[in-house]
Short mmCIF file of C-alpha atoms and ligand atoms in Angstrom, two decimals:
data_model
loop_
_atom_site.label_atom_id
_atom_site.label_comp_id
_atom_site.label_asym_id
_atom_site.label_seq_id
_atom_site.Cartn_x
_atom_site.Cartn_y
_atom_site.Cartn_z
CA MET A 224 0.00 0.00 0.00
CA SER A 225 1.19 3.47 -0.69
CA TYR A 226 1.83 6.13 1.90
CA THR A 227 1.27 9.86 1.52
CA PRO A 228 4.17 11.97 2.80
CA THR A 229 3.37 15.24 4.57
CA ILE A 230 6.27 17.69 4.81
CA GLY A 231 6.70 21.09 6.36
CA LEU A 232 9.77 23.32 6.41
CA GLU A 233 11.31 25.73 8.89
CA ILE A 234 13.89 27.92 7.24
CA HIS A 235 16.22 30.36 8.95
CA ALA A 236 18.08 33.07 7.05
CA GLU A 237 20.51 35.65 8.42
CA LEU A 238 19.48 39.16 7.44
CA LYS A 239 22.05 41.47 5.89
CA THR A 240 22.09 44.53 8.14
CA LYS A 241 24.74 46.97 9.31
CA THR A 242 24.29 46.10 12.96
CA LYS A 243 22.94 43.33 15.16
CA MET A 244 19.26 42.90 16.08
CA PHE A 245 19.25 44.69 19.44
CA CYS A 246 22.61 46.48 19.79
CA ALA A 247 25.08 48.54 17.77
CA CYS A 248 27.60 45.72 17.24
CA LYS A 249 28.52 45.12 13.60
CA ASN A 250 26.78 42.32 11.73
CA GLU A 251 29.73 40.86 9.83
CA THR A 252 28.81 37.20 9.54
CA GLU A 253 29.75 37.17 5.86
CA LYS A 254 33.32 38.27 6.61
CA LYS A 255 36.22 36.48 8.20
CA VAL A 256 36.82 38.35 11.44
CA SER A 257 38.55 37.29 14.65
CA PRO A 258 36.29 35.58 17.20
CA ASN A 259 34.48 37.70 19.81
CA VAL A 260 35.25 41.15 18.38
CA ASN A 261 31.66 42.13 17.58
CA VAL A 262 30.34 41.90 21.11
CA CYS A 263 29.02 44.33 23.73
CA PRO A 264 27.22 44.16 27.10
CA ILE A 265 23.80 44.09 25.36
CA CYS A 266 24.38 41.06 23.12
CA MET A 267 26.31 39.41 25.96
CA GLY A 268 23.26 39.77 28.19
CA HIS A 269 24.86 41.75 30.99
CA PRO A 270 22.41 42.79 33.72
CA GLY A 271 21.00 46.29 33.41
CA THR A 272 21.46 46.61 29.64
CA LEU A 273 18.58 47.45 27.35
CA PRO A 274 17.95 46.09 23.85
CA VAL A 275 16.69 48.37 21.05
CA ALA A 276 15.04 46.73 18.03
CA ASN A 277 16.88 47.24 14.72
CA GLU A 278 14.68 49.20 12.30
CA GLU A 279 16.56 48.01 9.20
CA ALA A 280 15.97 44.36 10.16
CA MET A 281 12.26 45.01 10.76
CA LYS A 282 11.94 46.76 7.39
CA LYS A 283 13.65 43.84 5.69
CA ILE A 284 11.40 41.22 7.21
CA ILE A 285 8.32 43.25 6.24
CA LYS A 286 9.73 43.45 2.72
CA VAL A 287 10.03 39.65 2.66
CA GLY A 288 6.42 39.37 3.84
CA ILE A 289 5.14 41.74 1.15
CA ALA A 290 7.08 39.88 -1.57
CA LEU A 291 5.62 36.55 -0.45
CA GLY A 292 2.08 37.93 -0.43
CA SER A 293 1.77 37.70 3.36
CA LYS A 294 -0.50 39.81 5.51
CA ILE A 295 1.46 42.33 7.56
CA PRO A 296 -0.15 42.72 10.99
CA ASP A 297 -0.61 46.14 12.58
CA GLN A 298 1.56 45.21 15.55
CA ALA A 299 4.27 42.81 16.56
CA PHE A 300 5.80 41.88 19.90
CA PHE A 301 9.11 40.40 20.93
CA TYR A 302 9.09 37.49 23.36
CA ARG A 303 11.71 35.78 25.45
CA LYS A 304 12.14 32.11 24.63
CA ASN A 305 13.80 30.69 27.71
CA TYR A 306 16.30 27.86 27.49
CA PHE A 307 19.90 27.27 28.42
CA TYR A 308 22.64 26.61 25.93
CA PRO A 309 26.30 27.76 26.01
CA ASP A 310 25.91 29.69 22.72
CA LEU A 311 23.05 31.76 24.20
CA PRO A 312 24.58 34.24 26.64
CA LYS A 313 21.30 35.72 27.94
CA GLY A 314 19.72 32.37 28.79
CA TYR A 315 16.86 33.27 26.47
CA GLN A 316 16.43 34.12 22.81
CA ILE A 317 14.42 37.16 21.77
CA THR A 318 11.93 36.17 19.08
CA SER A 319 8.71 37.40 17.50
CA GLN A 320 7.58 33.84 16.84
CA GLU A 321 4.46 34.32 18.96
CA SER A 322 3.64 37.57 17.16
CA PRO A 323 5.21 37.45 13.68
CA PHE A 324 5.83 40.29 11.23
CA ALA A 325 4.23 38.44 8.29
CA ILE A 326 1.37 35.95 8.21
CA GLY A 327 0.40 33.69 5.30
CA GLY A 328 1.63 34.05 1.73
CA SER A 329 2.97 31.41 -0.64
CA ILE A 330 5.68 30.32 -3.05
CA GLN A 331 5.04 28.33 -6.21
CA ALA A 332 7.03 25.09 -6.43
CA GLY A 333 6.38 23.12 -9.60
CA ASP A 334 2.65 23.35 -10.22
CA LYS A 335 1.89 23.61 -6.54
CA LYS A 336 1.37 26.65 -4.36
CA ILE A 337 3.14 26.02 -1.06
CA ARG A 338 1.47 28.07 1.66
CA ILE A 339 3.49 29.91 4.24
CA ASN A 340 2.31 29.93 7.84
CA HIS A 341 4.30 32.95 8.95
CA VAL A 342 7.66 34.72 8.91
CA HIS A 343 9.12 35.99 12.15
CA LEU A 344 12.18 37.83 13.32
CA GLU A 345 14.57 36.66 16.01
CA GLU A 346 18.22 36.80 17.03
CA ASP A 347 20.86 34.26 16.11
CA THR A 348 23.01 32.41 18.63
CA GLY A 349 26.80 32.28 18.95
CA LYS A 350 28.86 29.54 17.37
CA LEU A 351 30.37 26.60 19.22
CA GLN A 352 33.44 24.89 17.91
CA HIS A 353 34.33 21.50 19.32
CA VAL A 354 38.05 20.79 19.43
CA SER A 355 38.63 17.07 19.63
CA GLU A 356 42.40 17.25 20.28
CA SER A 357 41.95 19.13 23.54
CA ASN A 358 38.53 17.63 24.25
CA SER A 359 37.10 21.12 24.67
CA SER A 360 34.76 23.60 23.04
CA LEU A 361 35.44 27.15 21.90
CA ILE A 362 32.80 29.82 21.57
CA ASP A 363 32.52 32.77 19.22
CA PHE A 364 29.81 35.31 20.04
CA ASN A 365 30.18 37.40 16.87
CA ARG A 366 26.99 35.82 15.54
CA ALA A 367 25.06 36.12 18.82
CA GLY A 368 22.29 38.67 18.33
CA VAL A 369 22.51 38.84 14.52
CA PRO A 370 19.02 39.31 12.98
CA LEU A 371 17.57 36.07 11.78
CA MET A 372 14.33 35.50 9.93
CA GLU A 373 12.47 32.26 10.28
CA LEU A 374 9.91 31.15 7.73
CA VAL A 375 7.53 28.33 8.60
CA THR A 376 5.54 26.65 5.83
CA GLU A 377 2.26 24.79 6.05
CA ALA A 378 2.69 21.04 5.60
CA ASP A 379 1.84 21.32 1.90
CA ILE A 380 4.95 19.62 0.54
CA SER A 381 4.89 15.99 -0.52
CA SER A 382 8.38 15.16 -1.81
CA GLY A 383 12.06 15.95 -1.42
CA GLU A 384 12.10 17.49 -4.90
CA GLU A 385 9.30 19.90 -4.04
CA ALA A 386 11.03 20.90 -0.79
CA LYS A 387 14.28 21.54 -2.64
CA GLU A 388 12.53 23.69 -5.22
CA PHE A 389 10.78 25.68 -2.48
CA CYS A 390 14.12 26.36 -0.74
CA GLN A 391 15.81 27.37 -4.00
CA LYS A 392 12.96 29.74 -4.88
CA LEU A 393 12.99 31.29 -1.42
CA ARG A 394 16.74 31.77 -1.57
CA LEU A 395 16.47 33.53 -4.90
CA ILE A 396 13.69 35.80 -3.63
CA LEU A 397 15.81 36.76 -0.60
CA CYS A 398 18.73 37.55 -2.93
CA TYR A 399 16.55 39.67 -5.23
CA LEU A 400 15.17 41.55 -2.23
CA GLU A 401 18.76 42.07 -1.07
CA VAL A 402 17.80 41.10 2.47
CA SER A 403 20.13 38.10 2.77
CA ASP A 404 22.89 36.39 0.81
CA ALA A 405 21.23 33.16 1.98
CA GLU A 406 24.11 30.87 1.09
CA MET A 407 23.37 27.51 2.63
CA GLU A 408 26.99 26.38 2.43
CA LYS A 409 27.99 29.37 4.58
CA GLY A 410 25.22 28.74 7.11
CA GLN A 411 23.44 31.97 6.16
CA MET A 412 20.37 29.88 5.34
CA ARG A 413 19.51 26.79 7.38
CA CYS A 414 16.74 24.33 6.89
CA GLU A 415 14.81 21.95 9.11
CA VAL A 416 12.20 19.59 7.76
CA ASN A 417 9.25 17.85 9.39
CA VAL A 418 8.33 14.58 7.73
CA SER A 419 5.49 12.16 8.39
CA ILE A 420 3.79 9.54 6.27
CA SER A 421 0.29 8.15 6.47
CA GLN A 422 -2.15 5.90 4.68
CA SER A 423 -5.22 7.73 5.93
CA GLU A 424 -6.51 11.24 6.49
CA LYS A 425 -4.97 11.17 9.96
CA LEU A 426 -1.39 12.42 9.87
CA GLY A 427 1.44 10.11 10.88
CA THR A 428 4.02 10.74 13.60
CA LYS A 429 6.21 13.71 12.78
CA VAL A 430 9.98 13.41 12.65
CA GLU A 431 12.18 16.51 12.55
CA VAL A 432 15.45 16.48 10.58
CA LYS A 433 18.13 19.09 11.27
CA ASN A 434 21.63 19.97 10.00
CA LEU A 435 20.63 20.39 6.39
CA ASN A 436 23.12 22.74 4.82
CA SER A 437 22.57 22.28 1.11
CA PHE A 438 19.57 22.05 -1.21
CA LYS A 439 20.62 18.53 -2.13
CA ALA A 440 20.73 17.54 1.55
CA VAL A 441 17.14 18.79 1.97
CA GLU A 442 15.98 16.61 -0.91
CA LYS A 443 18.01 13.56 0.04
CA ALA A 444 17.15 13.66 3.76
CA ILE A 445 13.41 13.86 3.03
CA ASN A 446 13.50 11.01 0.54
CA TYR A 447 15.56 8.93 2.96
CA GLU A 448 13.17 9.66 5.82
CA ILE A 449 10.09 8.71 3.75
CA LYS A 450 11.73 5.40 2.88
CA ARG A 451 12.86 4.75 6.47
CA GLN A 452 9.44 5.48 7.98
CA LYS A 453 7.80 3.20 5.41
CA GLU A 454 10.12 0.36 6.39
CA VAL A 455 9.44 0.93 10.10
CA LEU A 456 5.67 0.79 9.53
CA GLU A 457 5.86 -2.21 7.24
CA ASP A 458 7.81 -4.02 9.96
CA GLY A 459 4.78 -3.52 12.16
CA LYS A 460 6.60 -0.99 14.36
CA LYS A 461 5.77 2.60 15.23
CA VAL A 462 7.55 5.76 14.05
CA ILE A 463 8.94 7.56 17.08
CA GLN A 464 8.50 11.31 17.41
CA GLU A 465 12.07 12.58 17.54
CA THR A 466 14.72 14.91 16.16
CA ARG A 467 17.15 13.37 13.73
CA GLY A 468 20.33 14.73 12.19
CA TRP A 469 21.42 14.34 8.58
CA ASP A 470 24.74 12.63 7.99
CA GLU A 471 26.05 13.70 4.61
CA THR A 472 28.72 10.98 4.39
CA THR A 473 26.45 8.02 5.08
CA GLY A 474 23.41 9.60 3.39
CA LYS A 475 21.27 8.66 6.41
CA THR A 476 19.35 10.43 9.17
CA MET A 477 20.43 9.56 12.72
CA SER A 478 18.41 9.82 15.93
CA GLN A 479 19.54 12.79 18.03
CA ARG A 480 16.96 13.16 20.74
CA LYS A 481 13.57 11.77 21.52
CA LYS A 482 10.79 14.24 22.07
CA GLU A 483 8.52 12.95 24.80
CA GLU A 484 6.66 16.24 24.96
CA ALA A 485 6.85 19.72 23.57
CA HIS A 486 9.47 21.96 25.19
CA ASP A 487 8.15 24.52 27.55
CA TYR A 488 10.05 27.67 26.70
CA ARG A 489 7.97 29.84 29.05
CA TYR A 490 7.49 32.47 26.37
CA LEU A 491 6.94 35.87 27.88
CA LYS A 492 6.71 39.29 26.31
CA ASP A 493 10.08 40.96 26.67
CA PRO A 494 9.44 43.76 29.16
CA ASP A 495 12.44 45.70 27.79
CA LEU A 496 11.04 45.95 24.25
CA PRO A 497 7.91 47.98 23.51
CA MET A 498 5.15 46.88 21.16
CA ILE A 499 6.21 47.43 17.53
CA ASP A 500 3.56 49.64 15.98
CA ILE A 501 3.98 48.51 12.38
CA LYS A 502 0.88 50.32 11.13
CA ASN A 503 1.98 53.77 12.27
CA ASN A 504 5.77 53.48 12.16
CA PHE A 505 6.45 51.71 8.88
CA ASN A 506 5.46 52.97 5.46
CA LEU A 507 4.36 49.72 3.83
CA GLU A 508 3.72 51.40 0.46
CA LYS A 509 7.28 52.66 0.38
CA ILE A 510 8.71 49.27 1.35
CA LYS A 511 6.58 47.71 -1.38
CA ALA A 512 7.83 50.25 -3.92
CA ASP A 513 11.40 49.26 -3.05
CA ILE A 514 10.77 45.76 -4.35
CA ILE A 515 12.04 46.37 -7.85
CA GLU A 516 11.74 42.98 -9.47
CA LEU A 517 11.31 39.40 -8.31
CA PRO A 518 12.76 36.35 -10.07
CA GLU A 519 9.45 35.35 -11.65
CA GLN A 520 8.98 38.83 -13.10
CA ARG A 521 12.50 38.86 -14.52
CA GLU A 522 11.94 35.46 -16.09
CA LYS A 523 8.74 36.67 -17.75
CA ARG A 524 10.40 39.85 -19.00
CA TYR A 525 13.38 38.00 -20.49
CA LYS A 526 11.08 35.60 -22.30
CA GLU A 527 8.57 38.15 -23.55
CA GLU A 528 10.57 41.31 -24.04
CA PHE A 529 13.92 39.82 -25.08
CA SER A 530 12.69 36.48 -26.55
CA LEU A 531 15.67 34.74 -24.99
CA LYS A 532 16.23 30.99 -25.13
CA LYS A 533 14.97 29.01 -22.14
CA GLU A 534 18.47 27.97 -21.02
CA ASN A 535 19.72 31.54 -21.20
CA VAL A 536 16.76 32.84 -19.19
CA GLY A 537 17.38 30.15 -16.57
CA LEU A 538 20.95 31.12 -15.81
CA LEU A 539 20.38 34.88 -15.99
CA VAL A 540 17.50 34.60 -13.51
CA GLN A 541 19.23 32.12 -11.17
CA ASN A 542 22.39 34.18 -11.03
CA LYS A 543 21.13 37.65 -10.19
CA GLU A 544 24.52 39.37 -10.52
CA LEU A 545 25.10 37.83 -13.93
CA GLY A 546 21.60 38.94 -14.95
CA ASP A 547 22.31 42.48 -13.71
CA TYR A 548 25.55 42.52 -15.71
CA PHE A 549 23.70 41.35 -18.81
CA GLU A 550 21.15 44.15 -18.37
CA GLN A 551 23.92 46.74 -18.26
CA ILE A 552 25.20 45.41 -21.58
CA VAL A 553 21.67 45.54 -22.99
CA SER A 554 21.19 49.16 -21.99
CA GLU A 555 24.49 50.07 -23.69
CA LEU A 556 23.38 48.26 -26.82
CA LYS A 557 19.98 49.95 -26.76
CA ALA A 558 21.56 53.38 -26.58
CA TRP A 559 23.81 52.49 -29.50
CA LEU A 560 20.98 51.11 -31.64
CA GLU A 561 18.88 54.21 -30.99
CA SER A 562 21.68 56.60 -31.84
CA SER A 563 22.71 54.65 -34.93
CA GLY A 564 19.23 54.90 -36.40
CA GLY A 565 17.90 51.79 -34.76
CA GLY A 566 18.37 48.18 -35.67
CA PRO A 567 16.92 44.84 -34.66
CA GLU A 568 17.20 45.20 -30.90
CA GLN A 569 16.23 41.60 -30.17
CA LYS A 570 19.05 40.33 -32.32
CA ALA A 571 21.63 42.32 -30.35
CA THR A 572 20.09 41.30 -27.03
CA LYS A 573 20.00 37.63 -27.97
CA LEU A 574 23.58 37.75 -29.16
CA ALA A 575 24.67 39.39 -25.90
CA ALA A 576 22.77 36.75 -23.89
CA ASN A 577 24.49 33.96 -25.83
CA TYR A 578 27.92 35.43 -25.23
CA VAL A 579 27.30 36.06 -21.53
CA VAL A 580 25.71 32.69 -20.82
CA SER A 581 27.95 30.43 -22.83
CA GLU A 582 31.31 32.14 -23.37
CA LEU A 583 31.67 34.43 -20.37
CA GLN A 584 30.09 32.03 -17.89
CA LYS A 585 32.46 29.27 -19.06
CA MET A 586 35.45 31.51 -18.34
CA LEU A 587 34.07 32.54 -14.95
CA VAL A 588 33.55 28.93 -13.91
CA ALA A 589 36.93 27.79 -15.23
CA SER A 590 38.78 30.57 -13.39
CA LYS A 591 36.54 30.36 -10.29
CA THR A 592 35.76 34.06 -10.64
CA GLN A 593 32.55 35.79 -9.56
CA ILE A 594 30.95 38.18 -12.02
CA GLY A 595 31.65 41.02 -9.57
CA GLU A 596 35.39 40.41 -10.02
CA CYS A 597 35.22 40.20 -13.82
CA LYS A 598 37.62 42.65 -15.49
CA ILE A 599 35.42 43.25 -18.54
CA THR A 600 33.21 46.29 -18.07
CA PRO A 601 29.65 46.05 -19.46
CA GLU A 602 30.56 48.94 -21.82
CA ASN A 603 33.44 46.97 -23.30
CA PHE A 604 31.32 43.85 -23.50
CA ALA A 605 28.70 45.80 -25.45
CA GLU A 606 31.51 47.06 -27.69
CA LEU A 607 32.42 43.47 -28.55
CA ILE A 608 28.79 42.65 -29.42
CA LYS A 609 28.65 45.74 -31.66
CA MET A 610 31.78 44.58 -33.53
CA ILE A 611 30.15 41.22 -34.21
CA ILE A 612 26.96 42.87 -35.44
CA LYS A 613 28.91 45.26 -37.66
CA LYS A 614 30.81 42.21 -38.98
CA GLU A 615 34.10 43.78 -37.95
CA ILE A 616 35.16 40.50 -36.37
CA SER A 617 34.21 36.91 -37.08
CA SER A 618 32.84 34.65 -34.38
CA SER A 619 36.19 32.95 -33.88
CA GLY A 620 37.83 36.39 -33.76
CA ALA A 621 35.25 37.40 -31.16
CA GLN A 622 36.13 34.41 -29.01
CA GLU A 623 39.78 35.26 -29.08
CA LEU A 624 39.00 38.89 -28.32
CA LEU A 625 36.78 37.92 -25.40
CA LYS A 626 39.50 35.68 -23.95
CA GLU A 627 41.97 38.55 -24.07
CA MET A 628 39.47 41.01 -22.58
CA PHE A 629 38.76 38.54 -19.77
CA LYS A 630 42.46 38.21 -19.05
CA THR A 631 43.44 41.87 -19.18
CA GLY A 632 40.23 43.88 -19.02
CA GLY A 633 41.58 45.76 -22.06
CA ASP A 634 39.73 47.91 -24.56
CA PRO A 635 38.29 45.73 -27.37
CA SER A 636 39.24 47.98 -30.31
CA GLN A 637 42.82 48.21 -29.08
CA ILE A 638 43.03 44.44 -28.70
CA VAL A 639 41.59 43.91 -32.20
CA GLU A 640 44.25 46.27 -33.54
CA ALA A 641 47.11 44.74 -31.57
CA LYS A 642 46.18 41.13 -32.33
CA ASP A 643 45.17 41.83 -35.91
CA LEU A 644 41.71 40.30 -35.48
CA LYS A 645 39.79 42.47 -37.93
CA GLN A 646 37.59 40.38 -40.16
CA VAL A 647 38.59 40.17 -43.80
CA SER A 648 35.63 40.40 -46.12
CA GLY A 649 35.61 40.61 -49.88
CA GLY A 650 38.56 41.69 -51.95
CA ASP A 651 41.63 39.90 -53.17
CA GLU A 652 42.66 38.60 -49.80
CA MET A 653 39.55 36.44 -49.38
CA GLU A 654 39.95 35.07 -52.91
CA LYS A 655 43.51 34.17 -52.08
CA PHE A 656 42.50 32.15 -49.02
CA VAL A 657 39.80 30.32 -51.00
CA ASP A 658 42.14 29.56 -53.90
CA GLU A 659 44.66 28.12 -51.50
CA THR A 660 42.02 25.87 -49.90
CA ILE A 661 40.79 24.61 -53.26
CA LYS A 662 44.35 23.86 -54.37
CA ASN A 663 45.23 21.94 -51.19
CA ASN A 664 42.00 19.97 -50.84
CA SER A 665 41.17 18.61 -54.26
CA LYS A 666 39.57 15.47 -52.81
CA SER A 667 37.00 17.49 -50.82
CA VAL A 668 36.35 19.70 -53.84
CA GLU A 669 35.53 16.54 -55.86
CA ASP A 670 33.33 15.26 -53.03
CA TYR A 671 31.39 18.50 -52.97
CA LYS A 672 30.95 18.39 -56.73
CA ASN A 673 29.52 14.87 -56.25
CA GLY A 674 26.89 16.25 -53.85
CA LYS A 675 28.51 15.79 -50.43
CA GLN A 676 27.40 18.82 -48.41
CA ASN A 677 29.80 17.98 -45.56
CA ALA A 678 32.70 18.60 -47.88
CA LEU A 679 31.69 22.25 -48.20
CA GLN A 680 31.72 22.70 -44.43
CA PHE A 681 35.17 21.19 -44.34
CA LEU A 682 36.40 23.59 -47.00
CA VAL A 683 34.93 26.55 -45.12
CA GLY A 684 36.78 25.37 -42.03
CA GLN A 685 40.04 25.08 -43.94
CA THR A 686 39.65 28.58 -45.35
CA MET A 687 38.88 30.01 -41.91
CA LYS A 688 41.99 28.32 -40.61
CA ALA A 689 44.10 29.73 -43.45
CA SER A 690 42.77 33.22 -42.65
CA LYS A 691 43.48 32.67 -38.95
CA GLY A 692 39.81 33.14 -38.18
CA LYS A 693 39.59 36.57 -39.79
CA ALA A 694 37.52 35.61 -42.82
CA ASN A 695 33.77 35.92 -42.91
CA PRO A 696 32.28 32.39 -43.16
CA GLY A 697 29.22 33.58 -45.09
CA GLU A 698 31.37 35.12 -47.77
CA ILE A 699 33.69 32.13 -47.91
CA ILE A 700 30.72 29.92 -48.79
CA LYS A 701 29.68 32.28 -51.57
CA ILE A 702 33.16 32.43 -53.11
CA LEU A 703 33.77 28.69 -52.69
CA LYS A 704 30.51 27.79 -54.41
CA LYS A 705 31.18 30.19 -57.23
CA LYS A 706 34.72 28.91 -57.79
CA ILE A 707 33.95 25.21 -57.52
CA VAL A 708 30.88 25.26 -59.72
CA ASN A 709 32.65 27.22 -62.41
ZN1 ZN B 291 26.35 43.85 20.89
#
C-alpha cells in the first residue's frame, strides 16, 4: 500500500544589516573576522542593559512578507524564549515567533502553491566549535544577536524534490530583495524539515530532521526519511517522534533526541522591548515600492521582451549578478541602436545573452571568478557585441578577443588592432584564401561536386583556418561555391 508523505519546512536566514538585532555591534557574519570582536554588554546579556530593536531588520522582514504575499499585521511583539545553551549568553532568545511580522503568503514550487504559515524575526546564537584534540569547546559570540528570519511553511509539501525547489525559490527571492545572501553552504540559510507519512486522512508521527546545509541535503534527507518510515511501519513498528540529524557521508538520518513532549520555553513578552507599531511606524507602500523585481517577473520579462532561449533565461535569472551585468550590456546596446538609427534590438540582445551565458560564464567557472570580479566592463562587452553585429570581427575572432578582454580587461578595439583580429571580407585577400584551400584539398572539392554537403563545411573550415579566423564564413561559402561550380 502506498503512503502519503506530509512535509513542512522551517527555514532560517541571516538578514544582511549593518548592525545586530538589538545592539550597535557590527553584523559581519559574511566576513572572516577574529572571534568575539563584535560583542558588547547588550548582546552578551549583561544585567542592566537594554535592547533596542533594529529598524533596518524590521523593514527587511516586512519586505520579505510583502514579496511573499503575506499579511502584515498592525503590531508585533518580541518574546523571550527561555532555554539554556552555552551559545546563548542571555539564557533566552528574543523572538517574535508568537507575534510574527508576516502571516500567510505562498511560493510556487512546480505546479503547486506552497502556503506559508508565517515569517518571524529573532536573534541568532553564537557559534560553538568542538576541538577534539583538547577535548574542549570554543565559543565565538560574533553571531550572537545577529538578525535572523524564520519562515515556517504549512505542511503542503509531498516530496524531497518539491522541498528543494521551495528552498531554492525562497533563496532567490531573498537575494533579489537584497535582504540576505542566503548561502546555505555558509550557514546563512539553514533548513529543518518535518516529515510524516500516512495511509489515511490522519497524519502520521512527525519526525524533525536538522543539520541540512545544502539544497541537495534537503531533498536527500526527506527522501531517505520517507523510505525509512515506510520500512518501520511495514515491519509492524511505530515511528517515534524525535529529532534526527542528517549525515552527509552516510546519506542517512540519525536519531539525536527523543521528544517525549513539547518543550516549555515559558514564552513571555520581553518587558524591555515595547510593542512594535507597524501600522503607524512603517510605510508599507514605500517598502513595497522598493521591491524592484522578483525572479518570476525577470523570467517573464526575459522571455517576452527579449525572446531569450529558455536555457539563457534560466541562468540569468538564477544568477542575479550575472543577470544584472547582462542588463547593463543591454542598456548600452539599446543606446547604440537608438543613436545609430535603430536596428533589430532583439538580435543584439539575444547575441549578448548567448555570449554572456555560454562564453563568459564558461570563463568565470573555469577561473573560479565571480561576475563582480570580472575585469570586462559592461561597456566593453557591449563594444564586442557591436563589432560582431557590424561584422568587424568573425565569431572565432570574437572568441579570441573575449578571452583577451577577460584576461586583461583591455579595450576591445585596441586588442583587435594589436592582435590583428579584424575580419577580412571581400577583396583579393579572401579570394587568395579560398584559392589556396581549393588547391590543397582537391579530394574534398571533388566530393562537394559529387553532392557531399559535408565537404563544403570542411572547405569553409580550412579557409577560416588559413585566414586565422579573420575571414567571414558567409562570404567564404559564396566564393567557394562560385569557384567550384565554375
Ligand atoms: Zn552587541
